[in-house]
Coordinates of N, CA and C in Angstrom, one line a residue:
X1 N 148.2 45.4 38.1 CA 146.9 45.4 38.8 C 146.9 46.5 39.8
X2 N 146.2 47.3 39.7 CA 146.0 48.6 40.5 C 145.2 48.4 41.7
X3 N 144.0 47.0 41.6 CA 143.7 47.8 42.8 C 143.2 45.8 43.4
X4 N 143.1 45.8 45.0 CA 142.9 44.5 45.4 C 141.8 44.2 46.7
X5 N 141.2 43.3 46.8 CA 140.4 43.4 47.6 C 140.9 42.7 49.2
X6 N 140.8 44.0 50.1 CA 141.2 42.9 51.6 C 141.0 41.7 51.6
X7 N 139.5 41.6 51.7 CA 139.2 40.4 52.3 C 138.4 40.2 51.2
X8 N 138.6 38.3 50.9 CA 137.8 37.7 50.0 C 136.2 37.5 49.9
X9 N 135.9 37.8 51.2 CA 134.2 37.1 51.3 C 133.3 38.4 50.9
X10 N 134.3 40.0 50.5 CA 133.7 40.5 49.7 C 133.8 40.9 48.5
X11 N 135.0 40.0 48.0 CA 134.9 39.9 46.5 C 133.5 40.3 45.2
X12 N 132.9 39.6 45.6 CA 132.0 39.3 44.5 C 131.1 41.0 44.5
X13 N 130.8 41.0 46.0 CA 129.8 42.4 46.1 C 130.3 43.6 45.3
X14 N 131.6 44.0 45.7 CA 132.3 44.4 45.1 C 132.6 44.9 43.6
X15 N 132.8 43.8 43.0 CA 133.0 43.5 41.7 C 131.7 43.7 40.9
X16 N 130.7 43.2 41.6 CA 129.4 43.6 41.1 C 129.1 45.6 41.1
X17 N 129.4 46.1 42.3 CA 129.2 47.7 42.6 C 130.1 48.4 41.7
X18 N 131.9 47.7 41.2 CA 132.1 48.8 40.7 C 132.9 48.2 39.2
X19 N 132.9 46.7 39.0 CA 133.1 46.1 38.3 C 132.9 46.6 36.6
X20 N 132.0 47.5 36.3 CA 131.8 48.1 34.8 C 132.7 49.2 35.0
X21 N 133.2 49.7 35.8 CA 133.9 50.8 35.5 C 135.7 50.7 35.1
X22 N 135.6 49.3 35.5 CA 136.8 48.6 34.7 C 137.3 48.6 33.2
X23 N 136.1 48.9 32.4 CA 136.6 48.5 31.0 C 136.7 50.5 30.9
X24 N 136.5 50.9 31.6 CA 136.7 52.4 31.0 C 138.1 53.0 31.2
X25 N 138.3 53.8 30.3 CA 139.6 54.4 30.9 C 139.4 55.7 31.1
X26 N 140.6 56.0 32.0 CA 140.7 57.8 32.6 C 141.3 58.8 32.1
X27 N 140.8 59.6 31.6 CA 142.0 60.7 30.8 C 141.5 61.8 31.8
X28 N 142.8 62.9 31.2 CA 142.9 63.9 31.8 C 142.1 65.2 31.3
X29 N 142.4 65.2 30.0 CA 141.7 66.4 29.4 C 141.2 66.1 27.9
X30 N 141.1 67.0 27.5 CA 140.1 67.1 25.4 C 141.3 66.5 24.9
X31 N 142.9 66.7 25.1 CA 143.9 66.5 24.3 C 144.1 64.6 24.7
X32 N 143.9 64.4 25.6 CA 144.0 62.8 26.0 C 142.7 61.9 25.4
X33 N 141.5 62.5 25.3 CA 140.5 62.1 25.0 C 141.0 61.9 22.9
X34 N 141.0 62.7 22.3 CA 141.4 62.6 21.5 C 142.5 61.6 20.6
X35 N 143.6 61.9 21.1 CA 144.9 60.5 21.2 C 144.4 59.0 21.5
X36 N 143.5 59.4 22.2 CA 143.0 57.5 22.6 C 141.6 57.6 21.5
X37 N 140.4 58.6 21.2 CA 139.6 57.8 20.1 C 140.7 57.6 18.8
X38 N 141.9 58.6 18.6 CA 142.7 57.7 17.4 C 142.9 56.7 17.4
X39 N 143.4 55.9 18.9 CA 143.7 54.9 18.8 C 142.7 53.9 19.1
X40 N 141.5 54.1 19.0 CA 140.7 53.4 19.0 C 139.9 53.3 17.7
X41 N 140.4 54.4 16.7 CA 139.5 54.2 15.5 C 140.8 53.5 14.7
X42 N 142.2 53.4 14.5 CA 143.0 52.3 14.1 C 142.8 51.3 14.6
X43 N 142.2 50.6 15.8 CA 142.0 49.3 16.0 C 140.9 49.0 16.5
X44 N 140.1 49.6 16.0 CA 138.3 48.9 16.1 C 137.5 49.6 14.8
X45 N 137.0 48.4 14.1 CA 136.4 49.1 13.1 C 135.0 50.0 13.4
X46 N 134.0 49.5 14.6 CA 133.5 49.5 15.0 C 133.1 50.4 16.1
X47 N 132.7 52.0 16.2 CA 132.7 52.7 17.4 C 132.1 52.7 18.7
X48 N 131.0 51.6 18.6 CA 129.9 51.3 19.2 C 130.9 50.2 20.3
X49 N 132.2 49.7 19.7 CA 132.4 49.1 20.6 C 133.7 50.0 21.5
X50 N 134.4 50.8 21.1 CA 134.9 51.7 21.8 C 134.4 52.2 23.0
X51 N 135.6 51.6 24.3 CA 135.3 52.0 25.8 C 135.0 52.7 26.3
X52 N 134.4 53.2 27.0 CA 133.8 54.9 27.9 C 135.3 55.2 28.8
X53 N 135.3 56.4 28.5 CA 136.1 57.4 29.1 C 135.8 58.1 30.0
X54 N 136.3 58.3 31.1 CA 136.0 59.3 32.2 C 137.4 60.2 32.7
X55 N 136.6 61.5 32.3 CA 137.5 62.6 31.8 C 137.4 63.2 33.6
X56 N 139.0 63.2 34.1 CA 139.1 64.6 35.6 C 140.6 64.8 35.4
X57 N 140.7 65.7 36.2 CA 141.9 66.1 36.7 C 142.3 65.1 37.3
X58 N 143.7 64.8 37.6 CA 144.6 64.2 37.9 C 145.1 64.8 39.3
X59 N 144.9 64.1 40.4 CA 146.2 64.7 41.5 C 146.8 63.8 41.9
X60 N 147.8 64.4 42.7 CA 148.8 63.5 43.0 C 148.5 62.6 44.6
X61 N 147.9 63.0 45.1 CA 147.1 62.2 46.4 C 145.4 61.9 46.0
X62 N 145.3 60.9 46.9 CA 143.9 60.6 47.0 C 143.0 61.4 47.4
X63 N 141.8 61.8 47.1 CA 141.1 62.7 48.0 C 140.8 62.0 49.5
X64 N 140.7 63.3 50.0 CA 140.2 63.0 51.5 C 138.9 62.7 51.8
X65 N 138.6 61.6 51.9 CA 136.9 61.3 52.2 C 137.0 60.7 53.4
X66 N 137.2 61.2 54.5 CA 137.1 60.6 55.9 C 135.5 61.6 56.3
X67 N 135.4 62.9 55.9 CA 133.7 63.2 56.4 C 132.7 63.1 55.6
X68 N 133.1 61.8 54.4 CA 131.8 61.2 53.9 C 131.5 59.2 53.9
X69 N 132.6 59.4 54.5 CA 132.4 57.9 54.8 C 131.3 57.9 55.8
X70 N 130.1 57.1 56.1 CA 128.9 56.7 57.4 C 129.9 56.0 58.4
X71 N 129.7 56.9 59.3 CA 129.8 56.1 60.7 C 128.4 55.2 61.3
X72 N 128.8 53.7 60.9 CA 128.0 53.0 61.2 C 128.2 51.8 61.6
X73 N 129.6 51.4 61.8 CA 130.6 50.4 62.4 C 130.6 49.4 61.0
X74 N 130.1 49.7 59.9 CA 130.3 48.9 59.1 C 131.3 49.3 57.4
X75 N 131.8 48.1 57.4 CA 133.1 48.7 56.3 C 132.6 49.2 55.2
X76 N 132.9 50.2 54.1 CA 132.5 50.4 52.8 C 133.4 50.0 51.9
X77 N 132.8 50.0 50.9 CA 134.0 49.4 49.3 C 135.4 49.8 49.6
X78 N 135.5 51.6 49.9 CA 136.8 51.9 50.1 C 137.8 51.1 51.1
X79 N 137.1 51.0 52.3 CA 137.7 50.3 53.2 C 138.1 49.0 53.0
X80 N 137.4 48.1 51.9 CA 137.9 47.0 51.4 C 138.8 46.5 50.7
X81 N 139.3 48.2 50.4 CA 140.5 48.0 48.8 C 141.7 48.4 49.1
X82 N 142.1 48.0 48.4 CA 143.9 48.6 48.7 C 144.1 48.7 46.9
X83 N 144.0 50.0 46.7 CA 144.2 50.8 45.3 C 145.6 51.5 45.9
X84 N 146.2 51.1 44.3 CA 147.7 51.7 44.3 C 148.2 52.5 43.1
X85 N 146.8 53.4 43.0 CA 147.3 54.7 42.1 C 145.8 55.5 42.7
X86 N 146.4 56.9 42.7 CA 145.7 57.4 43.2 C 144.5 58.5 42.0
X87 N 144.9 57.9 40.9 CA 144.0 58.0 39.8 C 143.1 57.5 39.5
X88 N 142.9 56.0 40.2 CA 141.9 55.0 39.8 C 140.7 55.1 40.9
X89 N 141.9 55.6 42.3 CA 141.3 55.5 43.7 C 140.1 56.9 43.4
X90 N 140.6 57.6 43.0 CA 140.0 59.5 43.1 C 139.0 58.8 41.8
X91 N 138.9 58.2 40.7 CA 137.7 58.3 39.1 C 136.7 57.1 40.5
X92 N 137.0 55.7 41.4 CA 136.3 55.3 41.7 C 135.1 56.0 42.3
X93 N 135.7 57.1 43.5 CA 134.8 57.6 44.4 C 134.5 58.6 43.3
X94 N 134.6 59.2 42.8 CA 133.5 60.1 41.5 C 132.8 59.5 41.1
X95 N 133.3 58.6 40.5 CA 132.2 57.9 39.5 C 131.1 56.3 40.5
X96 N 131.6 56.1 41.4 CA 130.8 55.2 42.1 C 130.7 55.3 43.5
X97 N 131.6 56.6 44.5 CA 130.7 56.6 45.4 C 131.6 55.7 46.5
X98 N 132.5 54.9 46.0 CA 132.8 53.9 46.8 C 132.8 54.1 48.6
X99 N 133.0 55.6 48.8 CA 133.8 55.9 50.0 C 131.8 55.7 51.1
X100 N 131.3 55.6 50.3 CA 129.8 55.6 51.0 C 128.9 54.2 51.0
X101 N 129.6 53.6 49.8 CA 128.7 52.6 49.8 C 129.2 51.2 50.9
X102 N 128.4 50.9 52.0 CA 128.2 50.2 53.0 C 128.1 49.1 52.6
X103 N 128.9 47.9 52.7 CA 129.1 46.7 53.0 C 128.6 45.7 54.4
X104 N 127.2 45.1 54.6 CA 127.0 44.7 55.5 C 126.5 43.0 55.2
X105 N 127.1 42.1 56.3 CA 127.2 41.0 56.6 C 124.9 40.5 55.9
X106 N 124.7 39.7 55.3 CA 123.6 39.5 55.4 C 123.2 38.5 56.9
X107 N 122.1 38.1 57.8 CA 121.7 37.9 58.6 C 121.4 36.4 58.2
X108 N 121.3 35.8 56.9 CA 120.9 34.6 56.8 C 121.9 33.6 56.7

């Protein structure tokens, strides 16, 4: 398990914001993309149900998103997680943004 949520009471928000991007996997380039539809056309007869891919470069640190996080005294998805590969952490904030999207307490 790559990646964990600090605190429980934002479990669900969470899960809900970036929760689809779970079934996809991450490759690196045309040559990785390829190797995996093989192995998805030996074990699915079916293409339509074969998982989405999200194709980047690979680095070896996380990007630096400290001047797109909002300063607004309130935590975002990123600041909720504790991801421990820095491949899942870098396809999140591309593909969902995490480092922006604002987590605030409802009032009711």
């Amino acid at each position: 398990l790559h990646i964990k949520v600090k605190n429980p009471k934002w479990a669900n928000v969470i899960e809900l914001a970036i929760g689809g991007l779970a079934r996809n996997f991450v490759i690196h380039d045309q040559h990785d993309k390829t190797v995996l539809q093989d192995l998805f056309r030996k074990s699915c007869s079916n293409p339509r149900e074969y998982p989405n891919m999200i194709m980047m470069k690979f680095r070896d640190e996380p990007y630096d998103v400290s001047s797109q996080k909002p300063q607004t005294g309130h935590p975002t998805i990123y600041d909720m997680l504790e991801i421990d590969d820095h491949v899942i952490s870098n396809a999140l904030v591309e593909q969902s943004r995490i480092e922006q999207s604002l987590l605030i307490e409802s009032s009711e």
